[in-house]
XYZ file of C-alpha atoms in Angstrom:
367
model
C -14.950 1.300 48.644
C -14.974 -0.150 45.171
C -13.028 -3.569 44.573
C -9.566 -3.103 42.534
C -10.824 -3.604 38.837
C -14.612 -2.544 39.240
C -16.547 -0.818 36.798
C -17.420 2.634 37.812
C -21.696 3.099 38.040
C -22.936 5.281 35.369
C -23.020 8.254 36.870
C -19.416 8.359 38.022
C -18.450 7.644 34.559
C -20.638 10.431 33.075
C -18.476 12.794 35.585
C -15.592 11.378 34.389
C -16.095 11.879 30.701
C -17.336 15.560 31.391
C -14.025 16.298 33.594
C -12.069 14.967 30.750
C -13.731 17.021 28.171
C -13.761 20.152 29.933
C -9.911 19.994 30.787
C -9.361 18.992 26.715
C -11.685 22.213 25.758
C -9.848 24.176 28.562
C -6.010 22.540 26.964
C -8.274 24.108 23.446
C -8.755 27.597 24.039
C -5.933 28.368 26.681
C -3.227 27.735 23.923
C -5.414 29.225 21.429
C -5.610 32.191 23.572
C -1.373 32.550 23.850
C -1.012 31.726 20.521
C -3.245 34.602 19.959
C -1.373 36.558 22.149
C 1.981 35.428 20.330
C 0.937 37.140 16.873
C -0.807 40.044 18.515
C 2.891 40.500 19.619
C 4.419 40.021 16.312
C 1.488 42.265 14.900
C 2.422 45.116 17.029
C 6.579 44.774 16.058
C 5.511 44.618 12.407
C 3.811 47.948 12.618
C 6.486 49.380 15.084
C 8.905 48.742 12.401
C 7.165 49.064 9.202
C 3.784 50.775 9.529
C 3.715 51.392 5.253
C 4.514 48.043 4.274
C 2.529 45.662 7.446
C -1.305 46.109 5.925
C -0.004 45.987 2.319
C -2.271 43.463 0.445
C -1.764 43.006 -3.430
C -4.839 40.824 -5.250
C -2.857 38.998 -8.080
C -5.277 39.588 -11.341
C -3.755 37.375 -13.663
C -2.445 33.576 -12.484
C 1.072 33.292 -14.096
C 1.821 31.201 -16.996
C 2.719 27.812 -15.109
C -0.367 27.716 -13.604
C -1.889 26.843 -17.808
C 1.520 24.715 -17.966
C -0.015 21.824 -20.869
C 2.892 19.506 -19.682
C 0.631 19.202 -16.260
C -2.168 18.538 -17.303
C -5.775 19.645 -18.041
C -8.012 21.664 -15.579
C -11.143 20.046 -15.417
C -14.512 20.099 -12.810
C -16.976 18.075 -11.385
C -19.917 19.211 -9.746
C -21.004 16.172 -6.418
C -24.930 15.361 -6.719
C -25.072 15.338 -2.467
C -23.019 18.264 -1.723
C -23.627 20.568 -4.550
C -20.309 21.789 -4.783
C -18.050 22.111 -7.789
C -14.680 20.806 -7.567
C -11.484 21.611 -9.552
C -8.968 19.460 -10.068
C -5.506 18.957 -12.826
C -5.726 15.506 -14.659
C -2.637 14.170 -16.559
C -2.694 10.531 -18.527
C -5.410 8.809 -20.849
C -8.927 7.952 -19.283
C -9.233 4.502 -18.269
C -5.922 3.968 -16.632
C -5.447 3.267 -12.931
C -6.928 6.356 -11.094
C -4.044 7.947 -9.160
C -5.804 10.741 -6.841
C -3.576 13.335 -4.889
C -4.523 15.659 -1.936
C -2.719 18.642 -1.034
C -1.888 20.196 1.861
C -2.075 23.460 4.015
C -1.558 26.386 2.497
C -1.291 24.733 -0.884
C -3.345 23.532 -3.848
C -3.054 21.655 -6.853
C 0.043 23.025 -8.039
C 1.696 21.413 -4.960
C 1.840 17.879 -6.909
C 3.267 19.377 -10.755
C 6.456 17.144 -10.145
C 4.273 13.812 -9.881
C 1.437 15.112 -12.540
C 4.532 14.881 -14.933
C 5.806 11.582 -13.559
C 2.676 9.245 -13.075
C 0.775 10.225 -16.433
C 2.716 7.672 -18.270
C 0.676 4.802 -16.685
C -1.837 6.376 -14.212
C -4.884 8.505 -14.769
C -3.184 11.208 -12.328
C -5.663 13.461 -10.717
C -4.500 16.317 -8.168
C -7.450 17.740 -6.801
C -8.239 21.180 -4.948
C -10.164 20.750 -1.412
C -12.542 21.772 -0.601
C -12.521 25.230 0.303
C -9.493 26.049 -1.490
C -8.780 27.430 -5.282
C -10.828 27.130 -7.679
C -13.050 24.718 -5.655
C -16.256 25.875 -3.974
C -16.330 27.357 -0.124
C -19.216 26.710 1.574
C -19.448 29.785 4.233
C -20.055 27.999 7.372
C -17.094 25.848 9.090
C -19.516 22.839 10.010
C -19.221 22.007 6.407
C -15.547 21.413 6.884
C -15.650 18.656 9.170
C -14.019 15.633 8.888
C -17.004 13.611 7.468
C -17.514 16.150 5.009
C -13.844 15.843 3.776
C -13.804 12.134 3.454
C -17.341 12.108 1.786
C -15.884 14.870 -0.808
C -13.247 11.857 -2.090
C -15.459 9.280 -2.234
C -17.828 11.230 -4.044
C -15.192 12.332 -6.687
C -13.902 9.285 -7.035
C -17.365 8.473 -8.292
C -18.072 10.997 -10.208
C -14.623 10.435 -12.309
C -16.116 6.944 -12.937
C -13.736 4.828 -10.782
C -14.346 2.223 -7.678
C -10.836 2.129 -6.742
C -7.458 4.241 -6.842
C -4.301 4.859 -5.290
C -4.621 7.595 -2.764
C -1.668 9.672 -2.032
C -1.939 12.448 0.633
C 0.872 15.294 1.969
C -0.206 16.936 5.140
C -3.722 17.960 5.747
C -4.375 15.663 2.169
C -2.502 12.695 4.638
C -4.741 13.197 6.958
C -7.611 13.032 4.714
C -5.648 10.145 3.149
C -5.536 8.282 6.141
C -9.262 8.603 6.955
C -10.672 7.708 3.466
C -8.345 4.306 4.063
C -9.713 3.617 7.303
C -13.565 4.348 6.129
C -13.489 3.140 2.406
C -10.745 0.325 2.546
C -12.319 -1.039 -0.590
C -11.722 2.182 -2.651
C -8.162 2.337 -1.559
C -5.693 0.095 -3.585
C -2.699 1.154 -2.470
C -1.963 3.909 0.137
C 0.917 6.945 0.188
C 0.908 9.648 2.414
C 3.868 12.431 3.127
C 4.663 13.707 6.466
C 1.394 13.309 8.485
C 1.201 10.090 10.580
C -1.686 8.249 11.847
C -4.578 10.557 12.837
C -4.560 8.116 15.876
C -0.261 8.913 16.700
C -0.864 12.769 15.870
C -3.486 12.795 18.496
C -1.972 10.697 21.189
C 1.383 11.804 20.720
C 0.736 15.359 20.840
C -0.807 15.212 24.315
C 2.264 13.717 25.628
C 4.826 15.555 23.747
C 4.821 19.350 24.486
C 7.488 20.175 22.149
C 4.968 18.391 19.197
C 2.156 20.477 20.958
C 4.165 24.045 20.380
C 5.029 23.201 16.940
C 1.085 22.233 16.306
C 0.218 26.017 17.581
C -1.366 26.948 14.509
C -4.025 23.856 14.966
C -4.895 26.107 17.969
C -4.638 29.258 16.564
C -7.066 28.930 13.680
C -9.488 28.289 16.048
C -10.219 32.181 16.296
C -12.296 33.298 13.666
C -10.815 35.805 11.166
C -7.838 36.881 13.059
C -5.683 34.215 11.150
C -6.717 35.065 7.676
C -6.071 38.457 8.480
C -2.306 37.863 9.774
C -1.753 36.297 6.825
C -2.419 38.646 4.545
C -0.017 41.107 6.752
C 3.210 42.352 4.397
C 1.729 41.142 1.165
C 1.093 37.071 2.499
C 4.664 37.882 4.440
C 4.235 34.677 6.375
C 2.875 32.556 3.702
C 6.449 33.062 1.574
C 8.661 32.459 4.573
C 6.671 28.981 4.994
C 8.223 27.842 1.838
C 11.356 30.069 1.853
C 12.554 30.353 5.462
C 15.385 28.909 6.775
C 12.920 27.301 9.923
C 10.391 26.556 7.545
C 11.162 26.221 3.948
C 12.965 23.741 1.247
C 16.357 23.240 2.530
C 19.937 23.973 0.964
C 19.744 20.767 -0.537
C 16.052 20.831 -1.961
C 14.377 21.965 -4.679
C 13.412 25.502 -3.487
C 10.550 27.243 -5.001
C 10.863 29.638 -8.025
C 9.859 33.135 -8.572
C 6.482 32.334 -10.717
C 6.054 28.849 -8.024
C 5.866 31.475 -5.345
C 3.681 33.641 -7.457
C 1.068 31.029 -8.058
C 0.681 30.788 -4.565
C 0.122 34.673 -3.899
C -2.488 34.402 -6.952
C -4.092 31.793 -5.410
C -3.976 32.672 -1.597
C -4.504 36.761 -2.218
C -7.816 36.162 -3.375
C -10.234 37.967 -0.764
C -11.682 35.049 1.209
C -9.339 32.661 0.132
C -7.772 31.586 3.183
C -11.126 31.127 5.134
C -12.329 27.874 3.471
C -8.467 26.407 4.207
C -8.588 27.757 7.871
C -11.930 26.049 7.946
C -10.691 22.672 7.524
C -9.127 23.197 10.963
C -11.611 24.927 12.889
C -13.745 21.672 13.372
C -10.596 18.828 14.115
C -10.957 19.465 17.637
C -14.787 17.567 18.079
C -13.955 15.249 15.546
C -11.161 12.924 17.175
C -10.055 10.837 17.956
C -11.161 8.065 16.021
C -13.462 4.686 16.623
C -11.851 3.248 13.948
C -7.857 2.858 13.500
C -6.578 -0.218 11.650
C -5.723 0.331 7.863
C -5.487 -2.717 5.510
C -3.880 -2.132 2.265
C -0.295 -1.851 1.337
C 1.217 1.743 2.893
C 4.291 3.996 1.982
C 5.024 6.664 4.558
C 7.197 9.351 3.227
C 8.712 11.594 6.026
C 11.706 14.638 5.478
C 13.047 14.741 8.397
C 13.570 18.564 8.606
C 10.027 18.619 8.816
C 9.241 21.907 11.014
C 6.112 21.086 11.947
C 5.903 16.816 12.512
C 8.311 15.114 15.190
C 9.706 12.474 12.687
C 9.532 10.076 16.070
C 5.767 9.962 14.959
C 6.216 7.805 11.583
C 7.687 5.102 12.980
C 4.858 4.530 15.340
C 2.091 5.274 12.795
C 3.425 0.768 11.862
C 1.580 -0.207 14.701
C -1.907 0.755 12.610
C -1.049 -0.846 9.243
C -2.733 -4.566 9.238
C -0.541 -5.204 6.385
C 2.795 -4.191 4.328
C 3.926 -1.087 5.379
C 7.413 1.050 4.267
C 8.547 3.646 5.935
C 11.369 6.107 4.367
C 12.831 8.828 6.157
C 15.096 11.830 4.101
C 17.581 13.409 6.277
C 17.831 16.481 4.257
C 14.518 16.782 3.376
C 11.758 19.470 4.629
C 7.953 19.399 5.156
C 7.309 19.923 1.789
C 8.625 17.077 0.687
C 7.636 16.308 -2.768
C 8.343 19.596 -4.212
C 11.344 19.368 -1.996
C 12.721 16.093 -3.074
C 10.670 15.580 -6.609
C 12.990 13.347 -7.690
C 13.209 10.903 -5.247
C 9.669 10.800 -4.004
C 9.172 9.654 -7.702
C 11.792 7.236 -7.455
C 10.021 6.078 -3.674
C 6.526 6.010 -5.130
C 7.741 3.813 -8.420
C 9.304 1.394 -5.967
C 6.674 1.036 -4.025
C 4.012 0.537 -6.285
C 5.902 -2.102 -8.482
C 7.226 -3.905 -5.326
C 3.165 -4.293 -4.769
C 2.160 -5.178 -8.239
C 5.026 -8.367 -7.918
C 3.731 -9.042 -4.589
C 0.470 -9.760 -5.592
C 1.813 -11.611 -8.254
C 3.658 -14.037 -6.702
């Protein structure tokens, strides 16, 4: 019998490590498979109901008018030496200014950041890009070129390209996650860090092993493992399920937010209702699963954490221990009212937030 406290021998461990991945990859694709099951389900009510309307698909032609809104900014492109791809991205403020560089989320694009485009020009070079994969930004085919590495590379090569060394990164969902990555990998190109409801890669994948009622509400990290079925149940009832994400009372801006208009909502459907242009977003998930958890964890620059607390799809308990991975000052604010989609949600006082926090730094250093 081994002594208390031994080291297993090599080959024990190598067991080990293979029963632990195989239960993981078996956790994988048994949810995937009920989640699968779930909207099969709801596919089969949908046409029981309304057989007309359920594979109704309209491609918007023309993107509406606040999409060319001059007050946001100027659409602009850079095309990355390594990867080849073309990126598009909305840039508000002179040249030469402190680079701020926003990353959307999931399903959204630049247009997701107009309220802080208007806000930050005044003294930052404000940048909101589109991903990889999504808008007007290229798609490679294959989902190996959505992993993690990939997305991290993507900033630091834009960041580059726009001819800066160093900015202040602010990321809202997926974009967090990314956000939180590109801190831990390239602390040096990171001056100041925000991201809005997405904790610590590290907490999201710890605490959603232990938490089944986090797990459940992170079914659709599962789901969009299957290839094609997601896009397609999208698209279901004219992008049915993408409105309700933004408009539902489970899902969407709250009484108290700023909810969506008519033509905000439309430049969504124009974007999403192009064919193929929910594949390169699914992508992104399709490969999380072999790329965490991480080797690395600590970040070391200043850090705002922005969290609504209505948030459908992020257990709020999750910011608070995301403090435990910031080497350095870190402020966490959490708005009762507030949804997921926080910054279009709450414009107003995300701005405020951000403001605060990035003067509160610049006397910091000062003193």
């Amino acid at each position: 019998m081994a002594r208390p406290g031994a080291t297993c021998p090599p080959p024990a461990r190598r067991v080990m490590v293979a029963a632990r991945a195989l239960l993981f990859w078996a956790l994988v694709y048994s949810y995937c498979g009920v989640c699968a099951c779930i909207a099969g389900l709801r596919l089969l009510w949908s046409i029981g109901r309304r057989p007309g309307e359920t594979f109704r698909w309209v491609v918007r032609e023309n993107p509406p008018a606040c999409l060319n809104d001059p007050s946001l900014g100027t659409h602009c492109y850079v095309r990355i030496k390594d990867s080849g791809l073309r990126f598009h991205y909305v840039a508000a403020g002179e040249r030469g200014k402190p680079l701020m560089l926003l990353l959307h989320g999931f399903p959204e694009f630049w247009y997701s950041w107009r309220h802080q485009l208007r806000e930050f020009k005044s003294e930052y070079r404000v940048v909101a890009l589109d991903l990889r994969g999504y808008g007007e930004t290229d798609a490679p085919p294959h989902k190996e070129n959505y992993k993690l590495d990939c997305l991290i590379a993507d900033i630091k090569d834009i960041l580059e390209s726009l001819g800066y060394n160093k900015c202040v990164l602010i990321g809202h969902d997926w974009g967090g996650m990314i956000a939180w990555l590109v801190a831990i990998c390239y602390p040096e190109m990171v001056t100041k860090l925000i991201v809005v409801n997405f904790p610590h890669p590290s907490v999201f994948t710890e605490y959603i092993l232990r938490h089944p009622s986090q797990l459940i509400k992170s079914g659709y990290y599962f789901f969009f493992q299957m290839p094609w079925f997601p896009e397609f149940m999208f698209t279901l009832n004219d992008f049915k399920v993408l409105k309700n994400l933004f408009t539902s009372q489970a899902t969407g801006i709250g009484r108290k937010g700023c909810r969506l208009t008519a033509e905000d909502i439309e430049a969504y459907l124009y974007v999403f209702s192009q064919p193929g242009a929910l594949t390169g977003p699914i992508n992104h998930y399709r490969t999380i699963f072999s790329c965490l958890p991480l080797q690395h964890h600590e970040v070391i620059m200043p850090t705002l954490l922005l969290w609504g607390e209505r948030d459908a799809f992020m257990e709020v308990e999750m910011a608070e221990i995301t403090r435990i991975y910031v080497k350095n000052h870190f402020r966490l604010t959490i708005l009762s009212e507030a949804s997921h989609w926080l910054q279009q949600d709450q414009p107003d006082i995300v701005n405020k937030l951000i403001w605060t926090f990035l003067k509160e730094e610049t006397k910091r250093k000062r003193e």
